[in-house]
Amino acid sequence: MPRRLAKNIVYSASTSLADGLLLLLLIFAARLLGARDFGTFSFALAVASILTFLTNMGLDSLAIREIAIDKTCARKIIGRVIAWKILVSVVAETSFLLLAHAFIKNTEALDAMLWLSIAALLRSFNMTLRSFLQAFDRFDLETRIVVFERILLFGLGLPVLYFATGPVSLAMVFAVSRLLGTGTYAAIIHTRVCRLAPHLDWNFIKRFQIRALPLGMAVVIFGVYAQLDVLLLGAFRGPSEVGLFSAPAKIYEGLLVVGMVVNSVIYPRLSSLSSRNVAAMDDLYIRGLKYMAVVGALVTVIGILYGPDITRLLFGAQFSAARTVLTLLLGAVSLRLCIGTAFTFLRSLGAHKSVMYLSLLGLGTKLAGDLALIPTMGARGAATTTLISEAVILIGALSATAFFGHRIRWRSVSAVRIAVSAGAGWTVGTLLPQMAFETEMLIVGLAYLACLALLRVFDRTEFALMRALLTKRGAP
């Protein structure tokens, strides 16, 4: 793989490490706020987050693809997309405020929701501006801005959690840090990458938005899919049960960042290869799936063996009822990681309708499962439904890529050898004598990696990439 790809993976990984500060802040929030208040914050965040997806409507991904193919159209696309998002955001926020005041009766939840709605809209702009940087291969600038924003959020949020009361103050911190992050993105892109000149061109927007609409619908559907558990738990079981689900769900979401790192780097390259080198495109897709399977298998084994211990360590005794939830969600990580790579591949082909239909399939499966299980099983039912629905989506996604002529052979992604390695890691974990579970996890991880090496899961090209990542040639 080219040296630039190795560098971009390093930059993207650094961005994800910065996202770890957000995860750490939410872990502190769960411990300090308790299950009920953290549930109130999580419910407000879930409702407000839908604004992020409603104001995206597929524009970011389509912009990356178009700019990656032809960078001469970048200035035109950037100015018009930003102008359109400003207009859509004003309409969306006004509608949200009216609906929230009409239907939300809990004053604390409503106040948190209003602040988080502002943060959600700013996050939508951040995602758009980040997509422009990715399209220009400027992962270095993206990394610096994300690190700044996350340090700011953590630095403001932690004192607020210790000295302020309730979830509203934390919601205000999210809004302030997002505002400063958005301003920084805009300033750096304007001065270092491409002049920002918002211009509302109705003809361009109509054509561009129509092309992006299938993917935009998929983004909205998948966004609702991601928040559905929390919304239905809040409706059927109340904030305490939302807290018991949301705390381990944050760990699950944090682990998915691994997939975002790889997919954000390979998406522009896949889009570029789709029109000139299909064989190289398929090779990159297969490698992406293999990397996701390697990471996911280890996470699943760790979740099965040490889910309860991890819950107790991170969230304390008050979240002991969430240990089964974490185990189930960690089991779903490998499925979700592979879904992300398959969706990235479909988007690079321009198969936006397929992504939309698959997202709708997942939403329907999850809605049916949640309605059946949440009223009686609560958070455990939501986690079980997540595992089932993501298995359904993955089967559909792999079938869709095969339909477009890109059939995946399990041998090419080393599925059997990865499964054998995972089984070896699990066996080692069950046979270990009693010791600190952190030490046990380390031993299990090393046994898993040793088995991967013994079975030659990685080829010479992948070892060359690893060497590049670990030497100055792949460093920033």
Coordinates of C-alpha atoms in Angstrom, one line a residue:
M1 CA 0.0 0.0 0.0
P2 CA 1.2 3.5 -0.7
R3 CA 3.1 5.4 1.9
R4 CA 0.5 8.2 1.9
L5 CA -2.2 5.7 3.0
A6 CA 0.0 4.6 6.0
K7 CA 0.4 8.3 7.0
N8 CA -3.4 8.9 6.7
I9 CA -4.1 5.9 8.9
V10 CA -1.7 7.3 11.5
Y11 CA -3.5 10.7 11.3
S12 CA -6.9 9.1 11.4
A13 CA -5.9 6.9 14.4
S14 CA -4.6 10.0 16.2
T15 CA -8.0 11.6 15.6
S16 CA -9.7 8.5 17.1
L17 CA -7.5 8.6 20.2
A18 CA -8.7 12.2 20.7
D19 CA -12.2 10.8 20.5
G20 CA -11.2 8.6 23.4
L21 CA -11.4 11.8 25.6
L22 CA -15.1 12.0 24.8
L23 CA -15.6 8.4 25.7
L24 CA -13.6 9.0 29.0
L25 CA -15.8 12.1 29.8
L26 CA -19.0 10.0 29.3
I27 CA -17.6 7.3 31.6
F28 CA -17.0 9.9 34.2
A29 CA -20.5 11.3 33.6
A30 CA -22.0 7.8 34.2
R31 CA -20.1 7.4 37.4
L32 CA -20.8 10.9 38.8
L33 CA -24.3 11.4 37.6
G34 CA -25.7 8.0 38.4
A35 CA -27.9 5.8 36.3
R36 CA -31.0 8.1 36.4
D37 CA -29.3 11.4 35.6
F38 CA -27.1 9.8 33.1
G39 CA -30.1 8.3 31.5
T40 CA -31.8 11.7 31.3
F41 CA -28.7 13.1 29.5
S42 CA -28.5 10.1 27.2
F43 CA -32.1 10.3 26.3
A44 CA -31.8 14.1 25.5
L45 CA -28.6 13.3 23.5
A46 CA -30.4 10.6 21.5
V47 CA -33.3 12.9 20.6
A48 CA -31.1 15.8 19.7
S49 CA -28.6 13.7 17.7
I50 CA -31.3 13.0 15.1
L51 CA -30.9 16.6 14.0
T52 CA -27.3 15.7 12.9
F53 CA -28.6 13.1 10.5
L54 CA -31.5 15.2 9.3
T55 CA -29.3 18.0 8.3
N56 CA -26.7 15.8 6.6
M57 CA -28.9 14.1 4.0
G58 CA -26.0 12.3 2.3
L59 CA -24.2 15.5 1.3
D60 CA -20.9 14.8 3.1
S61 CA -20.3 11.4 1.6
L62 CA -21.3 12.5 -1.9
A63 CA -19.0 15.6 -1.6
I64 CA -16.1 13.4 -0.6
R65 CA -16.7 11.1 -3.6
E66 CA -17.0 13.9 -6.1
I67 CA -14.0 15.8 -4.9
A68 CA -11.9 12.7 -4.7
I69 CA -12.7 12.0 -8.4
D70 CA -12.3 15.6 -9.6
K71 CA -10.7 18.1 -7.2
T72 CA -11.3 21.0 -9.7
C73 CA -15.0 21.1 -8.6
A74 CA -14.2 21.4 -4.9
R75 CA -14.7 25.1 -4.5
K76 CA -18.0 25.0 -6.2
I77 CA -19.3 22.0 -4.2
I78 CA -18.0 23.4 -0.8
G79 CA -19.7 26.8 -1.1
R80 CA -23.0 25.5 -2.2
V81 CA -23.2 22.6 0.3
I82 CA -22.4 24.9 3.2
A83 CA -25.1 27.5 2.1
W84 CA -27.7 24.7 1.8
K85 CA -26.8 23.3 5.2
I86 CA -27.2 26.7 6.9
L87 CA -30.7 27.0 5.5
V88 CA -31.7 23.5 6.4
S89 CA -30.2 23.9 9.9
V90 CA -32.3 27.0 10.6
V91 CA -35.5 25.2 9.6
A92 CA -34.6 22.0 11.5
E93 CA -33.7 23.8 14.7
T94 CA -37.0 25.9 14.6
S95 CA -39.1 22.8 14.1
F96 CA -37.2 20.9 16.8
L97 CA -37.8 23.6 19.4
L98 CA -41.5 23.7 18.6
L99 CA -41.9 19.9 18.8
A100 CA -39.7 19.6 22.0
H101 CA -41.8 22.2 23.9
A102 CA -45.0 20.5 22.8
F103 CA -44.1 16.9 23.7
I104 CA -41.4 16.9 26.4
K105 CA -42.8 17.6 29.9
N106 CA -39.6 16.9 31.9
T107 CA -38.1 20.4 32.4
E108 CA -34.5 19.1 33.0
A109 CA -34.7 16.8 30.0
L110 CA -36.1 19.6 27.9
D111 CA -33.3 22.1 28.9
A112 CA -30.6 19.5 28.2
M113 CA -32.2 18.7 24.8
L114 CA -32.2 22.3 23.7
W115 CA -28.5 22.8 24.4
L116 CA -27.7 19.4 22.8
S117 CA -29.7 20.3 19.7
I118 CA -27.4 23.3 19.2
A119 CA -24.4 20.9 19.7
A120 CA -25.9 18.5 17.2
L121 CA -26.3 21.1 14.5
L122 CA -22.7 22.3 15.0
R123 CA -21.6 18.6 14.9
S124 CA -23.3 18.3 11.5
F125 CA -21.3 21.3 10.2
N126 CA -18.1 19.8 11.7
M127 CA -18.8 16.5 9.9
T128 CA -19.2 18.4 6.6
L129 CA -16.0 20.4 7.1
R130 CA -14.1 17.2 8.1
S131 CA -15.4 15.5 5.0
F132 CA -13.8 18.3 2.8
L133 CA -10.5 17.8 4.6
Q134 CA -10.7 14.1 4.0
A135 CA -11.5 14.6 0.3
F136 CA -8.3 16.7 0.0
D137 CA -6.3 14.1 1.9
R138 CA -5.6 16.7 4.7
F139 CA -6.0 14.2 7.5
D140 CA -3.2 16.1 9.3
L141 CA -5.3 19.3 9.7
E142 CA -8.4 17.2 10.7
T143 CA -6.4 15.5 13.4
R144 CA -5.2 18.8 14.9
I145 CA -8.6 20.3 15.0
V146 CA -10.3 17.2 16.5
V147 CA -7.6 17.0 19.2
F148 CA -8.2 20.7 20.1
E149 CA -11.9 20.2 20.3
R150 CA -11.8 17.1 22.4
I151 CA -9.3 18.5 24.8
L152 CA -11.5 21.5 25.2
L153 CA -14.6 19.4 25.7
F154 CA -12.8 17.2 28.3
G155 CA -11.2 20.2 30.0
L156 CA -14.5 22.0 30.4
G157 CA -16.7 18.9 31.0
L158 CA -14.8 17.3 33.8
P159 CA -14.9 20.3 36.2
V160 CA -18.6 20.8 35.4
L161 CA -19.3 17.2 36.3
Y162 CA -17.6 17.6 39.7
F163 CA -18.9 21.0 40.7
A164 CA -22.2 21.4 38.9
T165 CA -25.3 19.3 39.3
G166 CA -27.5 17.5 36.7
P167 CA -27.2 16.9 33.0
V168 CA -28.0 20.4 31.8
S169 CA -24.6 21.8 32.6
L170 CA -22.9 19.1 30.7
A171 CA -25.1 19.7 27.7
M172 CA -24.1 23.4 27.8
V173 CA -20.4 22.3 27.6
F174 CA -21.1 20.2 24.5
A175 CA -22.7 23.2 22.8
V176 CA -19.8 25.6 23.6
S177 CA -17.0 23.2 22.6
R178 CA -18.8 22.4 19.3
L179 CA -19.1 26.1 18.5
L180 CA -15.4 26.7 19.0
G181 CA -14.6 23.6 17.0
T182 CA -16.8 24.6 14.1
G183 CA -15.2 28.1 14.0
T184 CA -11.7 26.5 14.0
Y185 CA -12.6 24.1 11.1
A186 CA -14.0 27.0 9.0
A187 CA -11.0 29.2 9.6
I188 CA -8.4 26.6 8.8
I189 CA -10.2 25.4 5.6
H190 CA -10.6 28.9 4.4
T191 CA -7.0 29.9 4.9
R192 CA -5.2 26.5 4.3
V193 CA -7.3 24.4 1.9
C194 CA -10.0 26.2 -0.1
R195 CA -11.7 29.5 0.2
L196 CA -15.1 29.2 1.8
A197 CA -17.7 31.3 -0.1
P198 CA -21.3 30.1 0.7
H199 CA -23.5 30.5 -2.3
L200 CA -27.1 29.3 -2.5
D201 CA -27.4 27.9 -6.1
W202 CA -30.9 26.3 -6.3
N203 CA -30.2 24.4 -9.6
F204 CA -27.0 22.9 -8.3
I205 CA -28.5 22.0 -4.9
K206 CA -31.5 20.4 -6.5
R207 CA -29.3 18.2 -8.7
F208 CA -26.8 17.4 -6.0
Q209 CA -29.4 16.8 -3.2
I210 CA -31.4 14.5 -5.5
R211 CA -28.3 12.4 -6.2
A212 CA -27.5 12.4 -2.4
L213 CA -31.0 11.7 -1.3
P214 CA -30.9 7.9 -1.2
L215 CA -27.7 8.0 0.9
G216 CA -29.2 10.9 2.9
M217 CA -32.2 8.7 3.7
A218 CA -29.9 5.9 4.7
V219 CA -28.0 8.3 7.0
V220 CA -31.3 9.4 8.6
I221 CA -32.6 5.8 8.9
F222 CA -29.3 4.6 10.3
G223 CA -29.2 7.5 12.7
V224 CA -32.7 6.7 14.0
Y225 CA -31.5 3.0 14.1
A226 CA -28.6 3.9 16.4
Q227 CA -30.8 5.9 18.8
L228 CA -33.9 3.7 18.7
D229 CA -32.9 1.6 21.8
V230 CA -32.5 4.7 24.0
L231 CA -35.7 6.3 22.7
L232 CA -37.8 3.2 23.4
L233 CA -36.2 2.5 26.7
G234 CA -37.0 6.0 27.7
A235 CA -40.6 5.5 26.6
F236 CA -41.2 2.1 28.1
R237 CA -38.8 1.8 31.1
G238 CA -37.7 5.3 32.2
P239 CA -34.3 7.1 32.6
S240 CA -32.7 4.6 35.0
E241 CA -33.0 1.8 32.4
V242 CA -31.8 4.2 29.7
G243 CA -28.7 4.8 31.9
L244 CA -28.1 1.1 32.4
F245 CA -28.1 0.6 28.6
S246 CA -26.3 3.9 27.6
A247 CA -23.3 3.4 29.8
P248 CA -22.1 0.1 28.2
A249 CA -23.3 1.4 24.8
K250 CA -20.7 4.2 25.1
I251 CA -18.0 1.5 25.3
Y252 CA -19.5 -0.2 22.3
E253 CA -19.6 3.1 20.3
G254 CA -16.0 3.9 21.3
L255 CA -14.7 0.6 19.9
L256 CA -16.5 1.3 16.6
V257 CA -14.0 4.2 16.1
V258 CA -11.5 1.6 14.9
G259 CA -13.7 1.1 11.9
M260 CA -14.2 4.8 11.3
V261 CA -10.4 5.2 11.2
V262 CA -10.0 2.6 8.4
N263 CA -13.1 3.5 6.5
S264 CA -12.5 7.3 6.5
V265 CA -9.1 6.6 4.9
I266 CA -10.1 4.0 2.3
Y267 CA -13.3 5.7 1.2
P268 CA -11.7 8.4 -1.0
R269 CA -9.3 5.8 -2.4
L270 CA -12.1 3.3 -3.1
S271 CA -14.1 6.1 -4.9
S272 CA -11.0 6.9 -7.0
L273 CA -10.3 3.3 -7.9
S274 CA -14.0 2.5 -8.8
S275 CA -13.6 4.2 -12.2
R276 CA -10.1 3.0 -13.1
N277 CA -9.0 -0.2 -11.3
V278 CA -11.7 -2.6 -10.1
A279 CA -9.2 -5.3 -9.1
A280 CA -7.3 -2.9 -6.8
M281 CA -10.6 -1.7 -5.4
D282 CA -11.7 -5.3 -4.5
D283 CA -8.4 -6.0 -2.9
L284 CA -8.6 -2.9 -0.7
Y285 CA -12.2 -3.8 0.3
I286 CA -11.2 -7.4 1.2
R287 CA -8.3 -6.2 3.3
G288 CA -10.7 -3.7 5.1
L289 CA -13.1 -6.5 5.9
K290 CA -10.3 -8.6 7.2
Y291 CA -9.0 -5.9 9.5
M292 CA -12.5 -5.4 10.9
A293 CA -12.9 -9.1 11.5
V294 CA -9.5 -9.3 13.3
V295 CA -10.4 -6.5 15.7
G296 CA -14.0 -7.6 16.2
A297 CA -13.1 -11.2 17.0
L298 CA -10.8 -10.1 19.8
V299 CA -13.4 -7.7 21.3
T300 CA -16.0 -10.4 21.2
V301 CA -13.7 -12.8 23.1
I302 CA -12.8 -10.1 25.7
G303 CA -16.5 -9.3 26.1
I304 CA -17.5 -12.9 26.7
L305 CA -14.7 -13.5 29.2
Y306 CA -14.5 -10.2 31.1
G307 CA -17.7 -8.2 30.4
P308 CA -18.8 -8.1 34.1
D309 CA -15.3 -7.1 35.3
I310 CA -15.1 -4.3 32.7
T311 CA -18.5 -2.9 33.8
R312 CA -17.6 -2.9 37.4
L313 CA -14.2 -1.2 36.8
L314 CA -15.5 1.6 34.5
F315 CA -18.9 2.4 36.0
G316 CA -18.9 1.1 39.6
A317 CA -21.3 -1.1 41.5
Q318 CA -24.4 1.0 40.7
F319 CA -24.2 -0.3 37.1
S320 CA -23.7 -4.0 38.0
A321 CA -27.1 -4.8 36.3
A322 CA -25.5 -3.6 33.0
R323 CA -22.8 -6.4 32.8
T324 CA -24.9 -8.6 30.5
V325 CA -25.7 -5.6 28.3
L326 CA -22.0 -4.9 27.8
T327 CA -21.2 -8.6 27.0
L328 CA -24.0 -8.6 24.3
L329 CA -22.9 -5.3 22.8
L330 CA -19.2 -6.3 22.6
G331 CA -20.4 -9.4 20.8
A332 CA -22.0 -7.1 18.2
V333 CA -18.8 -5.1 17.6
S334 CA -17.4 -7.4 14.9
L335 CA -20.7 -7.3 13.0
R336 CA -20.9 -3.5 13.1
L337 CA -17.3 -3.0 12.1
C338 CA -17.8 -5.2 9.0
I339 CA -21.1 -3.4 8.2
G340 CA -19.2 -0.1 8.2
T341 CA -16.7 -1.4 5.7
A342 CA -19.3 -2.9 3.5
F343 CA -21.4 0.3 3.5
T344 CA -18.2 2.3 2.7
F345 CA -17.6 0.0 -0.3
L346 CA -21.2 0.4 -1.6
R347 CA -21.0 4.2 -1.2
S348 CA -17.8 4.2 -3.2
L349 CA -19.7 2.4 -6.0
G350 CA -22.4 4.9 -5.9
A351 CA -24.9 2.3 -4.7
H352 CA -26.6 4.7 -2.3
K353 CA -30.0 3.1 -2.7
S354 CA -28.7 -0.2 -1.5
V355 CA -27.3 1.4 1.6
M356 CA -30.7 3.1 2.2
Y357 CA -32.6 -0.2 1.8
L358 CA -30.2 -2.1 4.1
S359 CA -30.5 0.6 6.7
L360 CA -34.3 0.4 6.4
L361 CA -34.1 -3.4 6.9
G362 CA -32.0 -2.9 10.0
L363 CA -34.4 -0.3 11.4
G364 CA -37.4 -2.6 10.8
T365 CA -35.6 -5.5 12.5
K366 CA -34.6 -3.5 15.5
L367 CA -38.0 -1.8 15.9
A368 CA -39.7 -5.2 15.9
G369 CA -37.2 -6.7 18.3
D370 CA -37.2 -3.7 20.7
L371 CA -41.0 -3.6 20.8
A372 CA -41.0 -7.3 21.7
L373 CA -38.2 -7.4 24.2
I374 CA -37.8 -4.0 25.9
P375 CA -41.1 -3.9 27.8
T376 CA -40.1 -7.2 29.6
M377 CA -36.3 -7.3 29.4
G378 CA -35.4 -3.6 29.5
A379 CA -31.7 -2.9 28.6
R380 CA -30.9 -6.6 28.1
G381 CA -33.6 -6.7 25.5
A382 CA -32.3 -3.7 23.7
A383 CA -28.8 -5.2 23.6
T384 CA -30.1 -8.5 22.3
T385 CA -32.0 -6.8 19.5
T386 CA -28.8 -4.9 18.6
L387 CA -27.0 -8.1 18.1
I388 CA -29.7 -9.7 16.0
S389 CA -30.4 -6.6 13.8
E390 CA -26.7 -6.1 13.0
A391 CA -26.3 -9.7 11.9
V392 CA -29.3 -9.2 9.6
I393 CA -27.7 -6.0 8.1
L394 CA -24.3 -7.6 7.6
I395 CA -25.8 -10.5 5.7
G396 CA -27.7 -8.1 3.5
A397 CA -24.6 -5.9 2.9
L398 CA -22.5 -8.8 1.8
S399 CA -25.3 -10.0 -0.4
A400 CA -25.5 -6.5 -2.0
T401 CA -21.8 -6.3 -2.8
A402 CA -22.1 -9.7 -4.4
F403 CA -25.0 -8.5 -6.5
F404 CA -22.8 -5.7 -7.9
G405 CA -20.2 -8.3 -8.9
H406 CA -17.9 -8.1 -5.9
R407 CA -18.4 -11.5 -4.2
I408 CA -16.4 -12.1 -1.1
R409 CA -14.7 -15.5 -0.6
W410 CA -14.4 -16.2 3.1
R411 CA -10.9 -17.6 2.4
S412 CA -9.8 -14.2 1.1
V413 CA -10.6 -12.5 4.4
S414 CA -9.1 -15.4 6.5
A415 CA -12.4 -16.0 8.3
V416 CA -11.6 -19.5 9.4
R417 CA -8.1 -18.6 10.6
I418 CA -9.5 -15.6 12.5
A419 CA -12.2 -17.7 14.1
V420 CA -9.6 -20.4 15.1
S421 CA -7.4 -17.6 16.6
A422 CA -10.4 -16.3 18.6
G423 CA -11.1 -19.8 19.8
A424 CA -7.5 -20.1 21.0
G425 CA -7.7 -16.8 22.9
W426 CA -11.0 -17.9 24.6
T427 CA -9.5 -21.2 25.5
V428 CA -6.4 -19.6 27.1
G429 CA -8.7 -17.2 29.0
T430 CA -10.8 -20.1 30.5
L431 CA -7.6 -22.1 31.5
L432 CA -5.8 -19.2 33.2
P433 CA -5.4 -19.4 37.0
Q434 CA -7.1 -16.7 39.0
M435 CA -5.4 -13.3 38.7
A436 CA -6.2 -9.6 38.0
F437 CA -8.5 -9.6 35.0
E438 CA -6.5 -6.8 33.4
T439 CA -3.5 -9.2 33.3
E440 CA -5.7 -12.0 32.0
M441 CA -7.0 -9.8 29.2
L442 CA -3.4 -8.9 28.2
I443 CA -2.5 -12.6 28.1
V444 CA -5.6 -13.5 26.0
G445 CA -4.8 -10.7 23.6
L446 CA -1.2 -11.9 23.2
A447 CA -2.3 -15.5 22.6
Y448 CA -4.8 -14.3 20.0
L449 CA -2.1 -12.2 18.1
A450 CA 0.4 -15.1 18.3
C451 CA -2.2 -17.4 16.8
L452 CA -2.9 -14.9 14.0
A453 CA 0.8 -14.7 13.2
L454 CA 1.2 -18.5 13.4
L455 CA -1.7 -19.0 10.9
R456 CA -0.3 -16.3 8.6
V457 CA -3.5 -14.2 8.6
F458 CA -1.5 -11.2 7.3
D459 CA 0.4 -11.2 4.0
R460 CA 3.6 -9.4 3.0
T461 CA 1.8 -6.2 1.8
E462 CA 0.1 -5.9 5.2
F463 CA 3.3 -6.4 7.1
A464 CA 4.9 -3.7 4.9
L465 CA 2.1 -1.3 5.9
M466 CA 2.6 -2.2 9.6
R467 CA 6.3 -1.4 9.3
A468 CA 5.4 1.9 7.6
L469 CA 3.1 2.7 10.5
L470 CA 5.8 2.0 13.1
T471 CA 8.6 3.8 11.4
K472 CA 9.3 7.4 10.4
R473 CA 8.1 6.6 6.9
G474 CA 4.5 6.2 8.1
A475 CA 4.7 8.7 10.9
P476 CA 3.2 12.2 10.6

